[in-house]
Coordinates of C-alpha atoms and ligand atoms in Angstrom, one line a residue:
X1085 CA -34.9 -3.5 -23.4
X1086 CA -35.4 0.3 -23.0
X1087 CA -38.1 1.5 -20.8
X1088 CA -38.5 5.2 -20.3
X1089 CA -41.6 5.4 -18.1
X1090 CA -40.6 7.4 -15.1
X1091 CA -44.2 8.0 -13.9
X1092 CA -45.1 4.4 -14.0
X1093 CA -41.9 3.3 -12.4
X1094 CA -42.2 5.9 -9.6
X1095 CA -45.8 4.9 -8.8
X1096 CA -45.2 1.1 -9.1
X1097 CA -41.9 1.0 -7.2
X1098 CA -43.2 3.4 -4.7
X1099 CA -46.4 1.5 -4.0
X1100 CA -44.8 -2.0 -4.1
X1101 CA -41.9 -1.0 -1.8
X1102 CA -44.2 0.9 0.5
X1103 CA -46.5 -2.1 0.7
X1104 CA -43.6 -4.5 1.6
X1105 CA -42.0 -2.3 4.1
X1106 CA -45.4 -1.2 5.5
X1107 CA -46.3 -4.8 6.0
X1108 CA -42.9 -5.5 7.7
X1109 CA -43.5 -2.5 10.0
X1110 CA -46.9 -3.8 10.9
X1111 CA -45.4 -7.2 11.7
X1112 CA -42.9 -5.7 14.1
X1113 CA -45.8 -3.6 15.6
X1114 CA -44.7 -0.1 14.5
X1115 CA -46.7 2.3 12.3
X1116 CA -46.8 1.4 8.6
X1117 CA -46.0 5.1 8.0
X1118 CA -42.4 4.3 9.0
X1119 CA -42.3 1.6 6.4
X1120 CA -43.5 4.1 3.7
X1121 CA -40.9 6.6 4.7
X1122 CA -38.1 4.0 4.6
X1123 CA -39.3 2.9 1.2
X1124 CA -38.9 6.5 0.1
X1125 CA -35.3 6.6 1.5
X1126 CA -34.5 3.5 -0.4
X1127 CA -35.8 5.0 -3.6
X1128 CA -34.1 8.3 -3.0
X1129 CA -30.9 9.6 -4.5
X1130 CA -28.8 9.1 -1.3
X1131 CA -29.0 5.3 -1.2
X1132 CA -27.6 3.0 -3.8
X1133 CA -29.8 1.3 -6.3
X1134 CA -33.0 2.5 -8.1
X1135 CA -33.5 6.3 -7.9
X1136 CA -37.1 7.4 -8.6
X1137 CA -37.9 10.7 -10.3
X1138 CA -38.2 13.3 -7.5
X1139 CA -40.3 15.8 -9.4
X1140 CA -42.8 13.2 -10.3
X1141 CA -42.9 11.8 -6.8
X1142 CA -43.5 15.2 -5.3
X1143 CA -46.4 15.9 -7.8
X1144 CA -48.0 12.6 -6.8
X1145 CA -47.6 13.6 -3.2
X1146 CA -49.4 16.8 -4.0
X1147 CA -52.4 14.9 -5.2
X1148 CA -52.3 13.0 -1.9
X1149 CA -52.4 16.3 -0.1
X1150 CA -55.3 17.5 -2.2
X1151 CA -57.4 14.4 -1.5
X1152 CA -56.6 14.5 2.1
X1153 CA -57.5 18.2 2.5
X1154 CA -60.7 17.5 0.6
X1155 CA -61.5 14.9 3.1
X1156 CA -60.7 17.3 6.0
X1157 CA -63.0 19.8 4.4
X1158 CA -65.8 17.2 4.1
X1159 CA -65.5 16.6 7.8
X1160 CA -65.2 20.2 8.8
X1161 CA -68.0 22.7 8.3
X1162 CA -67.5 26.4 8.8
X1163 CA -69.6 26.1 11.9
X1164 CA -67.1 23.8 13.4
X1165 CA -64.2 26.0 12.5
X1166 CA -66.0 29.0 14.2
X1167 CA -66.8 26.8 17.1
X1168 CA -63.1 26.2 17.9
X1169 CA -61.8 29.6 16.8
X1170 CA -61.5 30.8 20.4
X1171 CA -58.8 28.3 21.1
X1172 CA -57.5 27.4 17.6
X1173 CA -56.5 30.9 16.5
X1174 CA -54.6 32.2 19.6
X1175 CA -53.2 28.7 20.2
X1176 CA -51.8 28.3 16.7
X1177 CA -50.4 31.9 16.7
X1178 CA -48.6 31.6 20.0
X1179 CA -47.3 28.1 19.3
X1180 CA -45.9 29.2 15.9
X1181 CA -44.2 32.1 17.7
X1182 CA -42.7 29.9 20.3
X1183 CA -41.4 27.4 17.7
X1184 CA -40.1 30.2 15.5
X1185 CA -38.2 31.8 18.4
X1186 CA -36.6 28.4 19.3
X1187 CA -35.7 27.9 15.6
X1188 CA -34.1 31.3 15.4
X1189 CA -32.2 30.6 18.6
X1190 CA -30.8 27.3 17.2
X1191 CA -30.0 29.0 13.9
X1192 CA -28.2 31.7 15.7
X1193 CA -26.1 29.1 17.6
X1194 CA -25.3 27.5 14.3
X1195 CA -24.2 30.9 13.0
X1196 CA -27.0 31.5 10.5
X1197 CA -28.3 35.0 9.7
X1198 CA -31.6 35.9 11.3
X1199 CA -33.5 35.5 8.0
X1200 CA -32.3 31.9 7.8
X1201 CA -33.2 31.2 11.4
X1202 CA -36.7 32.6 10.8
X1203 CA -37.3 30.3 7.9
X1204 CA -35.9 27.4 9.9
X1205 CA -38.1 28.2 12.9
X1206 CA -41.2 28.7 10.8
X1207 CA -40.6 25.4 9.1
X1208 CA -40.4 23.7 12.5
X1209 CA -43.6 25.3 13.7
X1210 CA -46.1 23.8 11.3
X1211 CA -47.3 20.3 11.6
X1212 CA -48.1 17.9 8.7
X1213 CA -51.8 17.7 7.8
X1214 CA -51.3 14.2 6.4
X1215 CA -49.6 12.8 9.5
X1216 CA -52.1 14.4 11.8
X1217 CA -55.1 13.3 9.9
X1218 CA -53.8 9.7 9.7
X1219 CA -53.3 9.7 13.4
X1220 CA -56.8 11.1 14.1
X1221 CA -58.5 8.9 11.6
X1222 CA -56.9 5.8 13.0
X1223 CA -58.4 6.7 16.4
X1224 CA -61.7 8.0 14.9
X1225 CA -61.0 11.3 16.6
X1226 CA -61.8 13.5 13.5
X1227 CA -65.3 14.1 14.7
X1228 CA -64.6 14.5 18.3
X1229 CA -64.2 17.8 20.2
X1230 CA -60.4 17.4 20.6
X1231 CA -60.1 16.3 16.9
X1232 CA -61.9 19.4 15.8
X1233 CA -59.6 21.6 17.8
X1234 CA -56.6 19.9 16.4
X1235 CA -57.8 20.3 12.9
X1236 CA -58.9 23.8 13.4
X1237 CA -55.5 24.6 14.9
X1238 CA -53.8 23.0 11.9
X1239 CA -55.9 25.0 9.5
X1240 CA -54.9 28.2 11.2
X1241 CA -51.2 27.0 10.9
X1242 CA -51.7 26.2 7.2
X1243 CA -53.3 29.6 6.5
X1244 CA -50.3 31.2 8.3
X1245 CA -48.0 29.2 6.1
X1246 CA -49.8 30.0 2.9
X1247 CA -49.3 33.6 3.7
X1248 CA -45.7 33.0 4.7
X1249 CA -45.0 31.3 1.4
X1250 CA -46.4 34.2 -0.6
X1251 CA -44.9 36.9 1.5
X1252 CA -41.4 35.4 1.9
X1253 CA -40.1 36.4 -1.6
X1254 CA -41.3 39.9 -1.0
X1255 CA -39.6 40.1 2.4
X1256 CA -36.4 38.3 1.4
X1257 CA -34.6 41.5 0.6
X1258 CA -35.5 42.9 4.0
X1259 CA -34.5 39.8 5.8
X1260 CA -31.1 39.6 4.1
X1261 CA -30.5 43.1 5.3
X1262 CA -30.6 44.6 1.8
X1263 CA -32.4 47.7 2.9
X1264 CA -32.9 50.5 0.6
X1265 CA -34.5 50.6 -2.9
X1266 CA -35.7 47.0 -3.1
X1267 CA -37.3 47.0 0.3
X1268 CA -39.3 50.1 0.5
X1269 CA -42.7 50.1 2.2
X1270 CA -44.7 49.8 -1.0
X1271 CA -42.5 47.0 -2.3
X1272 CA -43.4 45.0 0.8
X1273 CA -47.0 46.1 1.4
X1274 CA -48.2 45.7 -2.2
X1275 CA -47.6 42.0 -2.6
X1276 CA -49.0 41.4 0.9
X1277 CA -52.2 43.2 0.0
X1278 CA -52.5 41.5 -3.4
X1279 CA -52.1 38.1 -1.7
X1280 CA -54.6 38.7 0.9
X1281 CA -57.0 40.1 -1.7
X1282 CA -56.6 36.9 -3.8
X1283 CA -57.3 34.6 -0.8
X1284 CA -60.4 36.8 0.1
X1285 CA -61.6 36.6 -3.5
X1286 CA -61.3 32.9 -3.6
X1287 CA -63.2 32.5 -0.3
X1288 CA -65.9 34.8 -1.5
X1289 CA -66.2 33.0 -4.8
X1290 CA -66.5 29.7 -3.0
X1291 CA -69.1 30.9 -0.6
X1292 CA -71.2 32.7 -3.2
X1293 CA -70.9 30.5 -6.3
X1294 CA -69.4 27.2 -5.1
X1295 CA -71.8 26.8 -2.3
X1296 CA -74.7 26.8 -4.8
X1297 CA -73.2 25.0 -7.7
X1298 CA -71.2 22.2 -6.1
X1299 CA -73.9 20.6 -3.9
X1300 CA -76.4 21.0 -6.8
X1301 CA -74.0 19.2 -9.2
X1302 CA -73.4 16.3 -6.9
X1303 CA -77.0 16.0 -6.2
X1304 CA -77.8 15.9 -9.8
X1305 CA -75.1 13.3 -10.5
X1306 CA -76.3 11.1 -7.6
X1307 CA -79.8 11.1 -9.1
X1308 CA -78.5 9.6 -12.4
X1309 CA -78.0 6.5 -10.4
X1310 CA -74.6 5.9 -11.9
X1311 CA -72.0 5.1 -9.2
X1312 CA -69.2 5.6 -11.6
X1313 CA -70.3 9.1 -12.5
X1314 CA -70.8 10.0 -8.9
X1315 CA -67.3 8.8 -8.1
X1316 CA -66.0 10.8 -11.0
X1317 CA -67.9 13.8 -9.9
X1318 CA -66.3 13.7 -6.5
X1319 CA -62.8 13.5 -7.9
X1320 CA -63.5 16.1 -10.6
X1321 CA -64.8 18.5 -7.9
X1322 CA -62.0 18.0 -5.4
X1323 CA -59.1 18.1 -7.9
X1324 CA -60.8 20.7 -10.2
X1325 CA -61.5 23.2 -7.4
X1326 CA -58.0 22.7 -6.0
X1327 CA -56.3 23.2 -9.3
X1328 CA -58.6 26.1 -10.3
X1329 CA -57.9 27.8 -7.0
X1330 CA -54.2 27.5 -7.6
X1331 CA -54.4 28.7 -11.2
X1332 CA -56.9 31.5 -10.8
X1333 CA -56.4 32.7 -7.3
X1334 CA -52.8 31.7 -6.5
X1335 CA -53.9 29.9 -3.3
X1336 CA -52.4 26.5 -2.5
X1337 CA -53.9 23.3 -3.8
X1338 CA -54.4 22.3 -0.2
X1339 CA -56.5 25.3 0.6
X1340 CA -58.6 25.0 -2.5
X1341 CA -59.3 21.3 -1.9
X1342 CA -60.2 22.1 1.7
X1343 CA -62.8 24.6 0.6
X1344 CA -64.3 22.3 -1.9
X1345 CA -64.7 19.7 0.8
X1346 CA -66.0 22.2 3.3
X1347 CA -68.7 23.4 0.9
X1348 CA -69.7 19.8 0.2
X1349 CA -69.9 18.9 3.9
X1350 CA -73.1 20.9 4.1
X1351 CA -74.7 18.5 1.6
X1352 CA -76.3 15.2 2.8
X1353 CA -74.2 13.4 0.2
X1354 CA -71.0 14.2 2.0
X1355 CA -70.6 10.9 3.7
X1356 CA -70.9 9.1 0.4
X1357 CA -68.5 11.5 -1.2
X1358 CA -66.0 10.9 1.5
X1359 CA -66.3 7.1 1.1
X1360 CA -65.7 7.3 -2.6
X1361 CA -62.4 9.1 -2.2
X1362 CA -61.0 6.8 0.4
X1363 CA -59.2 4.2 -1.8
X1364 CA -57.5 6.7 -4.0
X1365 CA -56.8 9.0 -1.1
X1366 CA -55.0 6.2 0.8
X1367 CA -52.9 5.3 -2.2
X1368 CA -51.8 8.9 -2.8
X1369 CA -51.2 9.5 0.9
X1370 CA -48.7 6.5 0.8
X1371 CA -47.0 8.2 -2.2
X1372 CA -46.7 11.3 -0.1
X1373 CA -44.7 9.6 2.6
X1374 CA -42.6 7.9 0.0
X1375 CA -41.8 11.2 -1.6
X1376 CA -40.8 12.7 1.8
X1377 CA -38.5 9.7 2.4
X1378 CA -36.8 10.3 -0.9
X1379 CA -35.6 13.7 0.2
X1380 CA -33.7 12.4 3.2
X1381 CA -30.0 11.7 3.3
X1382 CA -29.5 9.2 6.1
X1383 CA -25.9 10.3 6.5
X1384 CA -26.9 13.4 8.3
X1385 CA -27.2 11.4 11.5
X1386 CA -23.5 10.9 11.6
X1387 CA -22.6 14.2 9.9
X1388 CA -24.6 16.6 12.1
X1389 CA -25.8 14.7 15.2
X1390 CA -26.1 17.5 17.7
X1391 CA -27.9 20.1 15.6
X1392 CA -30.2 17.3 14.5
X1393 CA -31.0 16.3 18.0
X1394 CA -31.7 19.9 18.9
X1395 CA -34.0 20.2 15.8
X1396 CA -35.9 17.1 16.8
X1397 CA -36.3 18.3 20.4
X1398 CA -37.8 21.6 19.2
X1399 CA -40.3 19.7 17.1
X1400 CA -41.4 17.1 19.6
X1401 CA -41.0 19.0 22.9
X1402 CA -40.7 22.7 22.2
X1403 CA -43.9 22.9 20.2
X1404 CA -45.9 20.4 22.2
X1405 CA -45.1 21.9 25.5
X1406 CA -46.1 25.3 24.3
X1407 CA -49.3 23.9 22.8
X1408 CA -50.1 21.9 26.0
X1409 CA -49.7 25.0 28.1
X1410 CA -51.9 27.1 25.9
X1411 CA -54.7 24.5 25.7
X1412 CA -54.7 24.0 29.4
X1413 CA -54.6 27.8 30.0
X1414 CA -57.8 28.0 28.0
X1415 CA -59.4 25.7 30.4
X1416 CA -59.6 22.6 28.3
X1417 CA -59.1 19.1 29.8
X1418 CA -55.7 17.4 29.9
X1419 CA -56.7 14.8 27.4
X1420 CA -57.5 17.6 24.9
X1421 CA -54.2 19.3 25.6
X1422 CA -52.4 16.0 25.1
X1423 CA -54.2 15.3 21.9
X1424 CA -53.2 18.7 20.5
X1425 CA -49.6 18.2 21.7
X1426 CA -49.3 14.8 20.2
X1427 CA -50.8 16.0 16.9
X1428 CA -48.4 18.9 16.6
X1429 CA -45.2 17.0 17.6
X1430 CA -44.2 16.5 14.0
X1431 CA -43.6 18.5 10.8
X1432 CA -44.3 17.7 7.2
X1433 CA -45.2 18.9 3.8
X1434 CA -45.4 22.7 4.5
X1435 CA -42.0 22.6 6.2
X1436 CA -40.5 21.0 3.1
X1437 CA -42.0 23.6 0.8
X1438 CA -40.9 26.4 3.1
X1439 CA -37.2 25.3 3.4
X1440 CA -37.0 24.7 -0.4
X1441 CA -38.1 28.3 -0.9
X1442 CA -35.8 29.6 1.9
X1443 CA -32.8 27.9 0.2
X1444 CA -33.9 29.2 -3.3
X1445 CA -34.1 32.7 -1.9
X1446 CA -30.7 32.5 -0.4
X1447 CA -32.0 32.9 3.1
X1448 CA -31.4 29.4 4.5
X1449 CA -28.2 27.4 4.2
X1450 CA -28.5 23.9 2.7
X1451 CA -27.6 22.5 6.1
X1452 CA -30.9 24.0 7.5
X1453 CA -32.9 22.2 4.8
X1454 CA -31.2 18.9 5.6
X1455 CA -31.9 19.3 9.3
X1456 CA -35.5 20.0 8.7
X1457 CA -35.9 17.0 6.4
X1458 CA -34.2 14.6 8.8
X1459 CA -36.0 16.2 11.7
X1460 CA -39.3 15.6 9.9
X1461 CA -38.7 12.0 9.2
X1462 CA -37.6 11.3 12.8
X1463 CA -40.6 13.2 14.2
X1464 CA -43.0 11.4 11.9
X1465 CA -41.5 8.1 13.0
X1466 CA -41.8 9.0 16.6
X1467 CA -45.3 10.4 16.3
X1468 CA -47.3 7.1 16.7
X1469 CA -45.4 6.7 20.0
X1470 CA -46.9 9.9 21.4
X1471 CA -50.4 8.8 20.3
X1472 CA -49.9 5.4 21.9
X1473 CA -49.0 7.2 25.1
X1474 CA -52.1 9.4 24.7
X1475 CA -54.2 6.2 24.3
X1476 CA -52.7 4.9 27.5
X1477 CA -53.4 8.1 29.3
X1478 CA -57.0 8.2 28.2
X1479 CA -57.5 4.5 29.1
X1480 CA -56.1 5.0 32.5
X1481 CA -58.1 8.2 33.0
X1482 CA -61.3 6.5 31.8
X1483 CA -60.6 3.5 34.0
X1484 CA -60.0 5.5 37.2
X1485 CA -61.6 8.9 36.9
X1486 CA -65.0 9.0 38.4
X1487 CA -66.1 11.7 36.0
X1488 CA -66.2 9.4 33.0
X1489 CA -66.9 6.0 34.4
X1490 CA -69.2 6.5 37.3
X1491 CA -72.9 6.2 36.5
X1492 CA -74.7 9.5 36.8
X1493 CA -76.5 10.0 40.1
X1494 CA -79.9 8.7 39.0
X1495 CA -78.6 5.4 37.6
X1496 CA -79.3 2.1 39.4
X1497 CA -76.5 0.2 41.0
X1498 CA -75.6 -2.9 39.1
X1499 CA -77.1 -6.2 40.2
X1500 CA -74.1 -8.5 40.9
X1501 CA -73.1 -10.4 37.8
X1502 CA -75.9 -8.9 35.8
X1503 CA -74.7 -6.2 33.5
X1504 CA -74.4 -6.2 29.8
X1505 CA -71.5 -4.5 28.0
X1506 CA -72.4 -2.9 24.6
X1507 CA -69.7 -1.8 22.3
X1508 CA -70.7 0.9 19.8
X1509 CA -73.6 3.2 20.0
X1510 CA -74.4 4.0 16.4
X1511 CA -77.3 3.0 14.2
X1512 CA -77.2 -0.6 15.5
X1513 CA -76.0 -0.1 19.0
X1514 CA -78.3 2.8 19.6
X1515 CA -81.3 0.7 18.9
X1516 CA -80.0 -2.1 21.0
X1517 CA -79.3 0.2 23.9
X1518 CA -82.9 1.6 23.7
X1519 CA -84.3 -1.9 23.9
X1520 CA -82.1 -2.9 26.8
X1521 CA -83.0 0.2 28.6
X1522 CA -86.7 -0.4 28.1
X1523 CA -86.1 -3.8 29.7
X1524 CA -84.5 -2.1 32.6
X1525 CA -81.2 -4.1 32.1
X1526 CA -78.0 -2.7 33.6
X1527 CA -75.6 -1.8 30.8
X1528 CA -72.2 -0.2 30.2
X1529 CA -71.6 1.3 26.7
X1530 CA -68.2 1.6 25.2
X1531 CA -68.1 4.1 22.4
X1532 CA -65.3 5.6 20.4
X1533 CA -66.8 8.9 19.7
X1534 CA -66.3 11.4 22.5
X1535 CA -69.3 13.5 21.6
X1536 CA -71.6 10.5 21.5
X1537 CA -70.3 9.5 25.0
X1538 CA -71.0 13.0 26.3
X1539 CA -74.6 12.7 24.9
X1540 CA -74.9 9.3 26.6
X1541 CA -73.7 10.7 29.9
X1542 CA -76.3 13.5 29.6
X1543 CA -79.0 10.9 29.0
X1544 CA -78.0 9.3 32.3
X1545 CA -76.3 6.2 30.8
X1546 CA -73.0 4.6 31.8
X1547 CA -70.6 5.0 29.0
X1548 CA -66.8 4.8 28.5
X1549 CA -65.1 6.6 25.8
X1550 CA -62.5 5.0 23.6
X1551 CA -61.7 2.1 21.2
X1552 CA -62.8 -1.1 22.9
X1553 CA -60.2 -3.0 20.9
X1554 CA -57.2 -0.9 21.8
X1555 CA -57.1 -0.3 25.5
X1556 CA -58.1 -1.6 28.9
X1557 CA -61.7 -0.4 28.5
X1558 CA -63.2 -3.9 28.7
X1559 CA -61.6 -4.2 32.2
X1560 CA -63.0 -0.8 33.1
X1561 CA -66.4 -2.0 32.0
X1562 CA -66.0 -4.9 34.5
X1563 CA -66.3 -7.5 31.7
X1564 CA -65.2 -10.2 34.1
X1565 CA -68.5 -9.9 36.0
X1566 CA -70.7 -9.2 33.1
X1567 CA -73.4 -11.5 31.8
X1568 CA -73.2 -10.5 28.2
X1569 CA -71.2 -8.6 25.6
X1570 CA -72.8 -7.1 22.5
X1571 CA -70.3 -6.0 19.8
X1572 CA -72.3 -3.7 17.6
X1573 CA -69.6 -2.1 15.5
X1574 CA -69.5 -2.4 11.7
X1575 CA -66.0 -3.8 11.3
X1576 CA -66.1 -7.5 12.1
X1577 CA -62.3 -7.9 12.2
X1578 CA -61.9 -5.2 14.7
X1579 CA -64.8 -6.8 16.5
X1580 CA -62.8 -10.0 16.6
X1581 CA -60.1 -8.3 18.6
X1582 CA -62.6 -7.1 21.1
X1583 CA -64.3 -10.6 21.3
X1584 CA -60.9 -12.3 21.9
X1585 CA -60.0 -9.9 24.7
X1586 CA -63.3 -10.3 26.4
X1587 CA -63.2 -14.0 26.1
X1588 CA -59.8 -14.1 27.7
X1589 CA -61.2 -12.1 30.7
X1590 CA -64.5 -14.1 31.0
X1591 CA -64.9 -17.7 29.8
X1592 CA -68.6 -17.9 30.5
X1593 CA -69.8 -14.6 29.1
X1594 CA -72.4 -14.7 26.3
X1595 CA -71.0 -12.8 23.4
X1596 CA -73.1 -11.6 20.5
X1597 CA -71.4 -9.8 17.6
X1598 CA -72.3 -8.0 14.4
X1599 CA -70.9 -9.0 11.0
X1600 CA -71.3 -8.0 7.4
X1601 CA -69.6 -10.9 5.6
X1602 CA -69.1 -14.7 5.9
X1603 CA -65.4 -14.1 6.6
X1604 CA -66.2 -11.8 9.5
X1605 CA -68.7 -14.4 10.9
X1606 CA -66.0 -17.0 10.8
X1607 CA -63.4 -14.7 12.3
X1608 CA -65.7 -13.6 15.2
X1609 CA -66.7 -17.2 16.0
X1610 CA -63.1 -18.3 15.9
X1611 CA -62.3 -15.6 18.4
X1612 CA -65.0 -16.7 20.8
X1613 CA -68.3 -15.2 19.9
X1614 CA -71.3 -17.3 20.7
X1615 CA -73.7 -15.8 18.3
X1616 CA -72.8 -13.7 15.2
X1617 CA -75.5 -11.7 13.4
X1618 CA -74.8 -11.2 9.7
X1619 CA -76.5 -7.9 9.0
X1620 CA -77.3 -8.6 5.3
X1621 CA -78.9 -12.0 6.2
X1622 CA -81.2 -10.3 8.7
X1623 CA -82.2 -7.6 6.3
X1624 CA -82.9 -10.2 3.6
X1625 CA -85.0 -12.2 6.1
X1626 CA -87.0 -9.2 7.1
X1627 CA -87.6 -8.3 3.5
X1628 CA -88.8 -11.8 2.7
X1629 CA -91.1 -11.8 5.8
X1630 CA -92.6 -8.5 4.7
X1631 CA -93.4 -9.6 1.3
X1632 CA -95.0 -12.7 2.7
X1633 CA -97.2 -10.5 5.0
X1634 CA -98.1 -8.3 2.1
X1635 CA -99.3 -11.3 0.0
X1636 CA -101.2 -12.9 2.8
Ligands
LIG1950 P1 -73.1 2.1 13.3 O1 -72.4 1.4 12.2 O2 -73.9 3.3 12.9 O3 -73.9 1.1 14.2 O4 -72.0 2.8 14.3 C1 -71.0 2.1 15.0 C2 -70.6 2.8 16.2 O5 -69.6 2.1 16.8 C3 -70.0 4.2 16.0 O6 -70.7 5.1 16.8 C4 -68.6 4.1 16.3 O7 -68.0 5.2 16.9 C5 -68.5 2.9 17.3 N1 -67.3 2.1 17.2 C6 -66.7 1.6 16.1 N2 -65.6 0.9 16.4 C7 -65.5 1.0 17.8 C8 -64.6 0.4 18.7 N3 -63.6 -0.3 18.3 N4 -64.8 0.7 20.0 C9 -65.8 1.5 20.4 N5 -66.7 2.0 19.6 C10 -66.6 1.7 18.3

């Protein structure tokens, strides 16, 4: 039986293998990303067995990048970018310079020409948006101050890379030392000016036309009441703008999608739009990792061990130390500096594009490309480790540092054995906290969102920042001596982890948890919750009660 369906087989084999290996990775407690990358290696041309179509895989990956950048844009308004520009712009520029110098140095040791070293160094200097976003999303840091700095920093890096990609062909002659006719001033300056002009035209177009049309369109579609059309509108806008930007203005898909999202973020519908793109975005992000894995020849580890080690060290230490120093020098706290360092200690999609171009232009030897690819996969695999270390640092700092755990001066001391721990201060937790406060109950809030915690501190409440499920925060909230725990977060399964931990630390504690499905109710009870409130049940009851009142 003949089947010639390369697109279907790439998608299907990619997703199935990624799923199996991702699950296996999860079981042995490492990031599923590693599973996806290994799935890619297995589907790639360097390992025996099935070889997927590399061109198709990289196009699928590109869709993943578009959807991810659209999501970043949705979360990132111009205001936010301007708010972090003071640190993001100089930070990214200095860090790119440091990484590039290190790369040129290594290239020089390996006997490459300066042009090759430059491409190599630049490729090592830019972090992967996909990897960074996944890490920040997993920790719900996207909306926090340090998350915004990390993303702003990355956007500056991406812009620098977009420029590099366009300028490199124009500069290749110069870098190869072919001075003379080909490399006159105008031959270099003209393409540079044209490129900058195109980017500026795109930005202006989006700010003037896109800013009016896109929110209006989405609003209009939302009012049709058709969920299907709304979903379609979100995809059509994100993919359409990205593609149009690339075709008409020659800017990258990623930049186009980012702008589409950014413009939408000013609309009230942005949260809904973000949710609609989630499932597809996740699927394509997985295909992105698979396609990266496919490029890697595992034999490089034995063929070129020392240069590979040096490459990895530049990625994970060279860049991060530089970033750490810069962020601290700007007066930001250590946890912000560490978040930026962990975020940048990897390389990804832009590096792949850059080295391919470098090789095609005859600047970079093949060996340089192989080192960057292998270095990327190793750094992506190691990245979750740095974030785990960061989590530990934050937990320890929150547990010990008086600045974050101590009640503000006007708070009352806790009556022994009397306090309540509240997890989550959103729509539900916020109302709960107000009621407890009105009753004068002593309470400690654990909340994941840094900014929210800062607001709580300002309001004179005791609050700890971080994920209650993932660290020692429950201990820091003195759960062992608490009278009650209220888990007011929307995810009942994540809540189950918190409940189980709390129960292990305090057998007599009264635990009340929030759920949105029968499965979550069962899960929370199984883990030790005394009372589980099913949100939808309560809404229904309140509605019924109201209609009863109206009739009577
Ligand atoms: P809402 O659904 O509006 O009540 O918001 C839930 C709140 O809980 C948000 O502010 C989240 O940041 C917070 N949250 C969600 N999961 C956790 C967690 N595991 N630990 C601490 N806070 C959380």
